Short mmCIF file of C-alpha atoms in Angstrom, two decimals:
data_model
loop_
_atom_site.label_atom_id
_atom_site.label_comp_id
_atom_site.label_asym_id
_atom_site.label_seq_id
_atom_site.Cartn_x
_atom_site.Cartn_y
_atom_site.Cartn_z
CA GLY H 1 45.66 -35.15 4.76
CA GLN H 2 44.22 -32.53 2.46
CA GLN H 3 40.50 -32.75 1.81
CA LEU H 4 38.21 -31.02 -0.65
CA ASN H 5 34.48 -30.74 0.00
CA GLN H 6 32.57 -30.56 -3.26
CA SER H 7 28.90 -29.67 -3.59
CA PRO H 8 26.33 -30.46 -4.64
CA GLN H 9 26.80 -34.23 -4.95
CA SER H 10 24.33 -34.36 -7.82
CA MET H 11 22.26 -32.02 -9.94
CA PHE H 12 19.30 -32.64 -12.24
CA ILE H 13 18.61 -29.73 -14.58
CA GLN H 14 16.79 -28.90 -17.79
CA GLU H 15 18.67 -28.19 -20.98
CA GLY H 16 19.42 -24.49 -21.23
CA GLU H 17 19.72 -23.89 -17.50
CA ASP H 18 22.86 -22.56 -15.86
CA VAL H 19 24.74 -24.71 -13.34
CA SER H 20 27.00 -23.84 -10.45
CA MET H 21 29.13 -26.14 -8.30
CA ASN H 22 31.86 -25.43 -5.80
CA CYS H 23 34.69 -26.83 -3.74
CA THR H 24 35.94 -25.74 -0.36
CA SER H 25 38.86 -26.73 1.78
CA SER H 26 40.08 -26.02 5.28
CA SER H 27 43.60 -25.58 3.93
CA ILE H 28 45.22 -23.60 1.15
CA PHE H 29 45.83 -24.85 -2.36
CA ASN H 30 48.13 -23.15 -4.86
CA THR H 31 46.38 -24.51 -7.94
CA TRP H 32 42.74 -25.38 -8.57
CA LEU H 33 41.70 -27.56 -11.48
CA TRP H 34 38.31 -28.65 -12.77
CA TYR H 35 37.95 -31.99 -14.58
CA LYS H 36 35.03 -33.75 -16.26
CA GLN H 37 34.74 -37.52 -16.33
CA ASP H 38 32.47 -39.41 -18.72
CA PRO H 39 31.55 -43.06 -17.96
CA GLY H 40 34.43 -45.43 -18.61
CA GLU H 41 36.89 -42.65 -19.33
CA GLY H 42 39.57 -40.73 -17.52
CA PRO H 43 39.19 -37.18 -16.19
CA VAL H 44 39.52 -34.50 -18.85
CA LEU H 45 40.87 -31.11 -17.85
CA LEU H 46 38.35 -28.27 -18.27
CA ILE H 47 39.93 -25.28 -16.57
CA ALA H 48 43.13 -24.65 -14.60
CA LEU H 49 43.48 -21.78 -12.12
CA TYR H 50 46.86 -20.63 -10.82
CA LYS H 51 46.34 -17.30 -9.03
CA ALA H 52 44.10 -16.35 -6.14
CA GLY H 53 41.14 -14.33 -7.41
CA GLU H 54 41.66 -15.54 -10.99
CA LEU H 55 38.51 -15.87 -13.09
CA THR H 56 38.91 -17.99 -16.21
CA SER H 57 36.49 -18.99 -18.97
CA ASN H 58 36.51 -21.84 -21.45
CA GLY H 59 33.51 -21.52 -23.75
CA ARG H 60 30.38 -21.89 -21.62
CA LEU H 61 32.45 -22.74 -18.55
CA THR H 62 33.70 -20.20 -16.04
CA ALA H 63 35.73 -20.96 -12.94
CA GLN H 64 37.20 -18.84 -10.18
CA PHE H 65 40.06 -19.36 -7.76
CA GLY H 66 38.90 -18.04 -4.39
CA ILE H 67 40.81 -15.12 -2.92
CA THR H 68 41.50 -17.10 0.27
CA ARG H 69 42.94 -19.99 -1.81
CA LYS H 70 40.52 -22.30 0.00
CA ASP H 71 37.70 -22.48 -2.52
CA SER H 72 36.75 -22.51 -6.17
CA PHE H 73 33.56 -22.58 -8.17
CA LEU H 74 32.63 -23.76 -11.66
CA ASN H 75 29.71 -22.35 -13.62
CA ILE H 76 28.26 -23.85 -16.78
CA SER H 77 25.95 -21.60 -18.75
CA ALA H 78 23.16 -22.73 -21.09
CA SER H 79 23.64 -26.43 -20.39
CA ILE H 80 23.34 -28.98 -23.19
CA PRO H 81 22.83 -32.78 -23.02
CA SER H 82 26.53 -33.50 -23.62
CA ASP H 83 27.36 -31.68 -20.38
CA VAL H 84 26.21 -34.82 -18.57
CA GLY H 85 28.98 -36.39 -16.52
CA ILE H 86 30.85 -36.14 -13.25
CA TYR H 87 32.68 -32.91 -12.52
CA PHE H 88 35.65 -33.01 -10.14
CA CYS H 89 37.55 -30.19 -8.58
CA ALA H 90 41.19 -30.89 -7.76
CA GLY H 91 43.78 -28.93 -5.88
CA GLN H 92 47.54 -28.89 -5.66
CA VAL H 93 49.42 -27.68 -2.63
CA GLY H 94 52.92 -27.95 -4.01
CA GLU H 95 54.46 -25.29 -6.18
CA THR H 96 55.46 -27.58 -9.02
CA SER H 97 53.28 -29.49 -11.42
CA GLY H 98 54.64 -32.74 -10.02
CA SER H 99 52.95 -32.46 -6.69
CA ARG H 100 49.92 -34.60 -6.03
CA LEU H 101 46.37 -33.63 -6.95
CA THR H 102 43.73 -33.93 -4.26
CA PHE H 103 40.33 -34.54 -5.79
CA GLY H 104 36.87 -33.62 -4.54
CA GLU H 105 34.08 -36.18 -4.33
CA GLY H 106 32.55 -35.08 -7.62
CA THR H 107 29.27 -33.57 -8.79
CA GLN H 108 27.10 -35.82 -10.96
CA LEU H 109 25.33 -33.64 -13.51
CA THR H 110 22.23 -34.84 -15.36
CA VAL H 111 20.76 -32.65 -18.11
CA ASN H 112 17.24 -33.40 -19.27
CA PRO H 113 16.56 -32.45 -22.89
CA GLU X 1 45.80 -34.16 -29.89
CA PRO X 2 48.37 -36.38 -28.11
CA GLU X 3 46.91 -38.84 -25.63
CA VAL X 4 47.93 -40.95 -22.67
CA THR X 5 47.14 -44.55 -23.58
CA GLN X 6 46.62 -47.41 -21.15
CA THR X 7 46.44 -51.16 -21.61
CA PRO X 8 44.59 -53.33 -20.95
CA SER X 9 41.27 -51.55 -20.58
CA HIS X 10 40.04 -54.29 -18.25
CA GLN X 11 42.05 -56.81 -16.24
CA VAL X 12 40.56 -59.60 -14.16
CA THR X 13 42.85 -61.41 -11.76
CA GLN X 14 42.67 -63.73 -8.79
CA MET X 15 43.57 -62.60 -5.31
CA GLY X 16 47.29 -63.07 -4.67
CA GLN X 17 48.30 -62.80 -8.31
CA GLU X 18 50.64 -60.19 -9.69
CA VAL X 19 49.37 -57.67 -12.23
CA ILE X 20 51.15 -55.14 -14.40
CA LEU X 21 49.25 -52.16 -15.74
CA ARG X 22 50.78 -50.39 -18.69
CA CYS X 23 50.77 -46.79 -19.84
CA VAL X 24 52.28 -44.81 -22.66
CA PRO X 25 52.48 -41.16 -21.54
CA ILE X 26 52.44 -38.25 -23.95
CA SER X 27 55.80 -38.30 -25.70
CA ASN X 28 57.32 -34.98 -24.59
CA HIS X 29 56.05 -35.23 -21.02
CA LEU X 30 58.50 -35.67 -18.18
CA TYR X 31 56.31 -36.32 -15.11
CA PHE X 32 54.26 -39.49 -14.79
CA TYR X 33 51.61 -40.48 -12.29
CA TRP X 34 49.28 -43.23 -11.20
CA TYR X 35 45.93 -42.50 -9.62
CA ARG X 36 43.11 -44.88 -8.73
CA GLN X 37 39.36 -44.59 -8.38
CA ILE X 38 37.35 -47.15 -6.46
CA LEU X 39 33.89 -47.52 -7.99
CA GLY X 40 31.68 -44.56 -7.10
CA GLN X 41 34.42 -42.75 -5.19
CA LYS X 42 36.82 -39.92 -5.87
CA VAL X 43 40.13 -40.16 -7.69
CA GLU X 44 43.08 -40.79 -5.33
CA PHE X 45 46.78 -40.13 -5.86
CA LEU X 46 49.13 -43.12 -5.75
CA VAL X 47 52.54 -42.05 -7.00
CA SER X 48 54.45 -39.55 -9.11
CA PHE X 49 57.61 -40.37 -11.05
CA TYR X 50 60.27 -38.11 -12.51
CA ASN X 51 63.77 -38.64 -13.84
CA ASN X 52 63.51 -42.41 -13.32
CA GLU X 53 62.60 -42.27 -9.69
CA ILE X 54 59.58 -41.85 -7.45
CA SER X 55 59.16 -38.21 -6.47
CA GLU X 56 56.12 -38.59 -4.23
CA LYS X 57 53.87 -41.41 -3.06
CA SER X 58 50.73 -41.69 -1.00
CA GLU X 59 49.86 -43.85 1.97
CA ILE X 60 48.06 -46.22 -0.42
CA PHE X 61 51.28 -46.94 -2.32
CA ASP X 62 52.71 -49.58 0.00
CA ASP X 63 55.32 -52.28 -0.61
CA GLN X 64 52.91 -54.23 -2.81
CA PHE X 65 53.11 -51.50 -5.44
CA SER X 66 55.99 -50.56 -7.69
CA VAL X 67 56.46 -48.43 -10.78
CA GLU X 68 58.93 -48.64 -13.59
CA ARG X 69 59.82 -46.93 -16.82
CA PRO X 70 61.32 -49.93 -18.63
CA ASP X 71 62.05 -48.06 -21.86
CA GLY X 72 61.63 -44.63 -23.40
CA SER X 73 57.89 -44.84 -23.85
CA ASN X 74 56.22 -47.14 -21.31
CA PHE X 75 55.39 -46.53 -17.67
CA THR X 76 54.10 -49.46 -15.62
CA LEU X 77 52.40 -50.06 -12.29
CA LYS X 78 52.93 -53.47 -10.71
CA ILE X 79 50.88 -54.88 -7.88
CA ARG X 80 52.74 -57.89 -6.49
CA SER X 81 50.02 -59.77 -4.66
CA THR X 82 46.59 -58.38 -5.39
CA LYS X 83 43.90 -58.06 -2.74
CA LEU X 84 40.15 -57.74 -3.20
CA GLU X 85 40.35 -54.09 -2.14
CA ASP X 86 42.72 -53.35 -5.04
CA SER X 87 39.73 -53.57 -7.38
CA ALA X 88 39.44 -50.11 -8.92
CA MET X 89 40.03 -48.01 -12.03
CA TYR X 90 43.70 -47.17 -12.32
CA PHE X 91 44.54 -44.00 -14.23
CA CYS X 92 47.90 -43.08 -15.61
CA ALA X 93 48.64 -39.39 -16.16
CA SER X 94 51.50 -37.28 -17.43
CA SER X 95 52.49 -33.63 -17.42
CA GLU X 96 54.88 -31.74 -19.61
CA SER X 97 57.26 -30.32 -17.07
CA VAL X 98 57.83 -29.36 -13.48
CA ARG X 99 57.10 -25.76 -14.44
CA PHE X 100 54.18 -24.41 -12.47
CA GLY X 101 51.09 -24.50 -14.62
CA SER X 102 51.68 -27.69 -16.51
CA PRO X 103 48.43 -29.62 -16.00
CA LEU X 104 47.99 -33.39 -15.84
CA HIS X 105 46.52 -35.32 -18.76
CA PHE X 106 44.85 -38.60 -17.87
CA GLY X 107 44.45 -41.83 -19.80
CA ASN X 108 41.16 -43.70 -19.99
CA GLY X 109 42.14 -46.09 -17.26
CA THR X 110 42.44 -49.82 -16.63
CA ARG X 111 39.61 -51.41 -14.71
CA LEU X 112 41.17 -53.96 -12.36
CA THR X 113 38.87 -56.61 -10.92
CA VAL X 114 40.31 -58.88 -8.24
CA THR X 115 38.26 -62.01 -7.53
#
């Protein structure tokens, strides 16, 4: 089945630093999504990308949909302690919202004040 | 902001018992989903549901699993005879429409522990 390779697995940074994480796949996805998960909670949508090459920002977050449709990155600028959590990329192959999401393994982010 | 709500937050059951996990999707949403996350692992798709029937299911969603929308607001996942390996967080999600670009919104999950 579809697989997403997400890296890095974990990051330890100082408050104020910028962060970058990415996902790659051997197959094409039509939608890329980035979610954040806090302990004991469900994934919360951060950014959704629908077109190859699309670059989208949400506050301090910026994400891009790779031109090949096989990768995406998420950048967080000027990190703050509440950025701590697990970040997941997710892709959809199907062309409707009902098709399944395939999730990456997650990037555990730790921000030291 | 509207939320997907799930109950209970934690369910402990003995192997072989039946469990029902409950979800109330966002009220104007039409697509409903169940995903699960084994501790420390990634989130995995189980099933999607639209117009009162399953639209897609994964290899994990075998005959032990079933879903139902018993009324206009609830969406349930039933596991008929639980196994130890069913222990996981189960997340319900919903999306507004089938229109491309309608993202999933997740609930906070039910932690299922099978002993």
